[in-house]
Coordinates of C-alpha atoms in Angstrom, one line a residue:
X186 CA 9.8 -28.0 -1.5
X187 CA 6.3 -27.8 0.5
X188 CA 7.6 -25.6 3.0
X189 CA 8.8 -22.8 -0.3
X190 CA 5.2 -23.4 -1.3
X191 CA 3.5 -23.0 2.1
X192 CA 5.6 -19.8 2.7
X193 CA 4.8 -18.3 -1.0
X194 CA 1.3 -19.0 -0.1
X195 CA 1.4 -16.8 3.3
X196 CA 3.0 -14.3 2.2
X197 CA 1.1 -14.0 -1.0
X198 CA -2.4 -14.1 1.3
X199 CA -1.3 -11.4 3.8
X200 CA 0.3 -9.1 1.5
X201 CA -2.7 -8.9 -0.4
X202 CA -4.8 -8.2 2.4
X203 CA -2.2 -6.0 3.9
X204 CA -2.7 -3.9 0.4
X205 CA -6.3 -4.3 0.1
X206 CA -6.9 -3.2 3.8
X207 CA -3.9 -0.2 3.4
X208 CA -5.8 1.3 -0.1
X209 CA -9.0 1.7 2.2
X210 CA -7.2 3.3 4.5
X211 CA -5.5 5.5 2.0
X212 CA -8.9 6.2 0.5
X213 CA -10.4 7.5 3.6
X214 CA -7.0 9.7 4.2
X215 CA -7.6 11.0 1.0
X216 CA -11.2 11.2 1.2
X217 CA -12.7 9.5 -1.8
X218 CA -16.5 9.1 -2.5
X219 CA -17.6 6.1 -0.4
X220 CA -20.2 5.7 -3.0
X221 CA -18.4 4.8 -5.7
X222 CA -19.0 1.4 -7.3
X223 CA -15.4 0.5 -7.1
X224 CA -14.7 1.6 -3.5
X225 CA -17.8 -0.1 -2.0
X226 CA -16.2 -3.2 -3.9
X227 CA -13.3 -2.7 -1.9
X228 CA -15.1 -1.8 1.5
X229 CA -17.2 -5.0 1.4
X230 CA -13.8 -6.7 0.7
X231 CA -12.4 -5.2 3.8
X232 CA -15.2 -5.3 6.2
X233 CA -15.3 -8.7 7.6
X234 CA -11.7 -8.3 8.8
X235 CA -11.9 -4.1 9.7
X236 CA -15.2 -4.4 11.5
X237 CA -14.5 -6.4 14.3
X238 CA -11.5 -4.6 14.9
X239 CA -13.3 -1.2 14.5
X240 CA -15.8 -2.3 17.6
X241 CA -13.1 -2.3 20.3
X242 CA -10.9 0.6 18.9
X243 CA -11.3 4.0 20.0
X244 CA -12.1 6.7 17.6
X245 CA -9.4 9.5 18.2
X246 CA -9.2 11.3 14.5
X247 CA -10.7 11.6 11.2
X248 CA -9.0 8.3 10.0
X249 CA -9.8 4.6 10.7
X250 CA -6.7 3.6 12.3
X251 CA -8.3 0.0 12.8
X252 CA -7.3 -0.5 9.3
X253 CA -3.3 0.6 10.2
X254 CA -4.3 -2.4 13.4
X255 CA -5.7 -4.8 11.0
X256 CA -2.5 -4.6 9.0
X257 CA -0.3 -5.0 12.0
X258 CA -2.4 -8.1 13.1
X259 CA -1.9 -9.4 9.6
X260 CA 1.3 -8.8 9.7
X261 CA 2.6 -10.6 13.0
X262 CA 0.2 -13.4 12.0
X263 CA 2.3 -13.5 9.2
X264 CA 5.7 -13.6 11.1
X265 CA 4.1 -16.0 13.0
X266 CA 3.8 -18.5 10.5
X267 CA 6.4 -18.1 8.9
X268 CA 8.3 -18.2 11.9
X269 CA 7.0 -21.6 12.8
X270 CA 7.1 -22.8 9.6
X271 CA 11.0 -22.3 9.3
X272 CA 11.5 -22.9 12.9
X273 CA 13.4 -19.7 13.3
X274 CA 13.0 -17.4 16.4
X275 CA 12.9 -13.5 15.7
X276 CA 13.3 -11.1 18.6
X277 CA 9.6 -9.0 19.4
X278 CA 11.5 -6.0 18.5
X279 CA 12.7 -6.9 15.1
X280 CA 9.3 -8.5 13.8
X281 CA 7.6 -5.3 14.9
X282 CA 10.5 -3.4 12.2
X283 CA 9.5 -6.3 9.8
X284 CA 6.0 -5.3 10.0
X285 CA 6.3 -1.6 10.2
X286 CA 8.7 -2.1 6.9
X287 CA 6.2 -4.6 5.4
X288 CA 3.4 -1.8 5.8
X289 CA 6.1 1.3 4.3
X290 CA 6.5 -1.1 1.4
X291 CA 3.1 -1.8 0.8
X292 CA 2.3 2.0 0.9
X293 CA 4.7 2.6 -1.5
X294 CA 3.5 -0.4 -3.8
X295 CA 0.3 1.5 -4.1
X296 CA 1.4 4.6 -4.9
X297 CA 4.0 3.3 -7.6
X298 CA 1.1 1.2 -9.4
X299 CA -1.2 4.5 -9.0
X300 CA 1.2 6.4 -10.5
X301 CA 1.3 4.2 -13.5
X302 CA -2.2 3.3 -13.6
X303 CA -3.1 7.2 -13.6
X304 CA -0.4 7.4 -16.5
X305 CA -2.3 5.2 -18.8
X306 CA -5.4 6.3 -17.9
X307 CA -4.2 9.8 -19.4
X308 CA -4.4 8.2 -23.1
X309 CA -7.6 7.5 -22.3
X310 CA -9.7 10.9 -21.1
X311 CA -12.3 10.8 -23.2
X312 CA -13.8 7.6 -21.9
X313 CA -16.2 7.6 -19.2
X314 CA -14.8 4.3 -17.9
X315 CA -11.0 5.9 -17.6
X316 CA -12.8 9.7 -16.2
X317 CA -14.3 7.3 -13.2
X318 CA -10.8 5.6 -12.3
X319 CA -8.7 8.8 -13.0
X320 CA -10.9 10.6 -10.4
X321 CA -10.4 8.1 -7.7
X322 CA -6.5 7.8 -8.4
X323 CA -6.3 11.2 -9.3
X324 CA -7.3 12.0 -5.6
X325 CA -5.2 9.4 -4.3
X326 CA -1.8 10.6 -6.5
X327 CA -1.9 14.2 -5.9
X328 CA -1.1 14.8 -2.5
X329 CA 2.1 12.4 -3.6
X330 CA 2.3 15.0 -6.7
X331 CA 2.2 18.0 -4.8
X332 CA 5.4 17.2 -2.8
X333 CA 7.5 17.8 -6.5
X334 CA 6.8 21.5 -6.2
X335 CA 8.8 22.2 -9.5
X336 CA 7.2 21.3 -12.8
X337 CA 8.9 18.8 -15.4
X338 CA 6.6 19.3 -18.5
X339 CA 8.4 18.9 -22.4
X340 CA 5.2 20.0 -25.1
X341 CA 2.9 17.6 -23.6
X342 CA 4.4 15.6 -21.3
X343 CA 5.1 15.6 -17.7
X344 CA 8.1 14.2 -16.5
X345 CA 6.8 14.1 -12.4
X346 CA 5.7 10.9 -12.4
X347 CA 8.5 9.8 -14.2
X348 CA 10.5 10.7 -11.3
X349 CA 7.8 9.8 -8.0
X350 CA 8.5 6.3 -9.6
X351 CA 12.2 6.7 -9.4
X352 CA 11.9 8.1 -5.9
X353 CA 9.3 5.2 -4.7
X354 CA 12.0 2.5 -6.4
X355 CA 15.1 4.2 -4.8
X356 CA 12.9 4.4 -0.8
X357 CA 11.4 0.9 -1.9
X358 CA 15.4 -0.9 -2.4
X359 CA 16.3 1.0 0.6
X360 CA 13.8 -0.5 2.5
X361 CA 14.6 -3.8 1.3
X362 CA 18.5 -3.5 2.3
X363 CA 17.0 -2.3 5.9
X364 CA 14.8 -5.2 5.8
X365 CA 18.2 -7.6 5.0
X366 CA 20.2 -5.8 7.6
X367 CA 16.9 -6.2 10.5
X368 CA 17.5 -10.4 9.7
X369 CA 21.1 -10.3 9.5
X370 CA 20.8 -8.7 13.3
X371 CA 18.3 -11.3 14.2
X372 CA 20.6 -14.4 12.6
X373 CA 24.0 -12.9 14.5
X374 CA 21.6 -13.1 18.3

């Protein structure tokens, strides 16, 4: 009973800072207005676990891949605990698949509630509020958009997100039954 609890409780703590940390990076990919009121909520957020890790990583592109290490870090931490709290060995190999499916997952997690967010933000265009959080998701979705080169549009509506979210459920159960199989080989060892 305590040990269901302590592991809902880890994995509910580093998934959400393995989202919050992955949207800044997806942010700066995507190269969204630091400025903004919403995004510096998020950077301050983020900073006291990116910054440290940003001191003793080289800068070798554009992007902040100390974010991507943060998440990793998160991650085995993660695999860690919960590998000690069930008192079950996992091979180094198979924890680093756990992690790098974890972080395809949580990728994919932002972009599906993006998607929908952005979709109900449509109703609303006329409203300052919803023109502020369009343009941020709208800069984050349409790279995403662009890969549907064909256009699904009836009157008014566009069908394309209708079908990135298919897409992102399809990848996302794939990933899952990857995930299943990476334990499975890790239980018959």
């Amino acid at each position: 009973m305590i040990a269901g609890i302590l592991e809902f409780i880890i994995k509910l703590v580093f998934n959400c800072v393995s989202l919050l940390v992955l949207l800044r990076f997806l942010l700066q990919c995507v190269k969204v207005n630091f400025f903004h009121p919403m995004v510096q909520m998020l950077v301050r957020v983020t900073n006291p676990m990116v910054l440290p890790v940003r001191r003793i990583t080289p800068v070798f592109s554009s992007w902040d891949w100390s974010c991507i290490i943060v998440v990793v870090i998160a991650g085995l931490i993660k695999y860690l605990l919960l590998m000690a709290l069930d008192r079950v060995a996992m091979a180094p190999l198979i924890v680093f698949g756990m992690i790098i499916l974890d972080i395809l997952q949580d990728i994919l997690t932002i972009y599906f509630y993006a998607l929908i967010f952005v979709a109900i933000c449509s109703w609303f265009r006329e409203s300052p509020n919803a023109r502020i959080v369009l343009d941020i998701l709208g800069r984050l979705t349409n790279p995403v958009m662009r890969l549907l080169k064909f256009n699904v549009r009836y009157r008014n509506i566009d069908f394309k997100p209708m079908i990135l979210l298919f897409i992102i459920m399809l990848v996302q159960s794939g990933l899952y039954v990857v995930k299943a199989f990476l334990i499975n080989l890790n239980l018959g060892s």
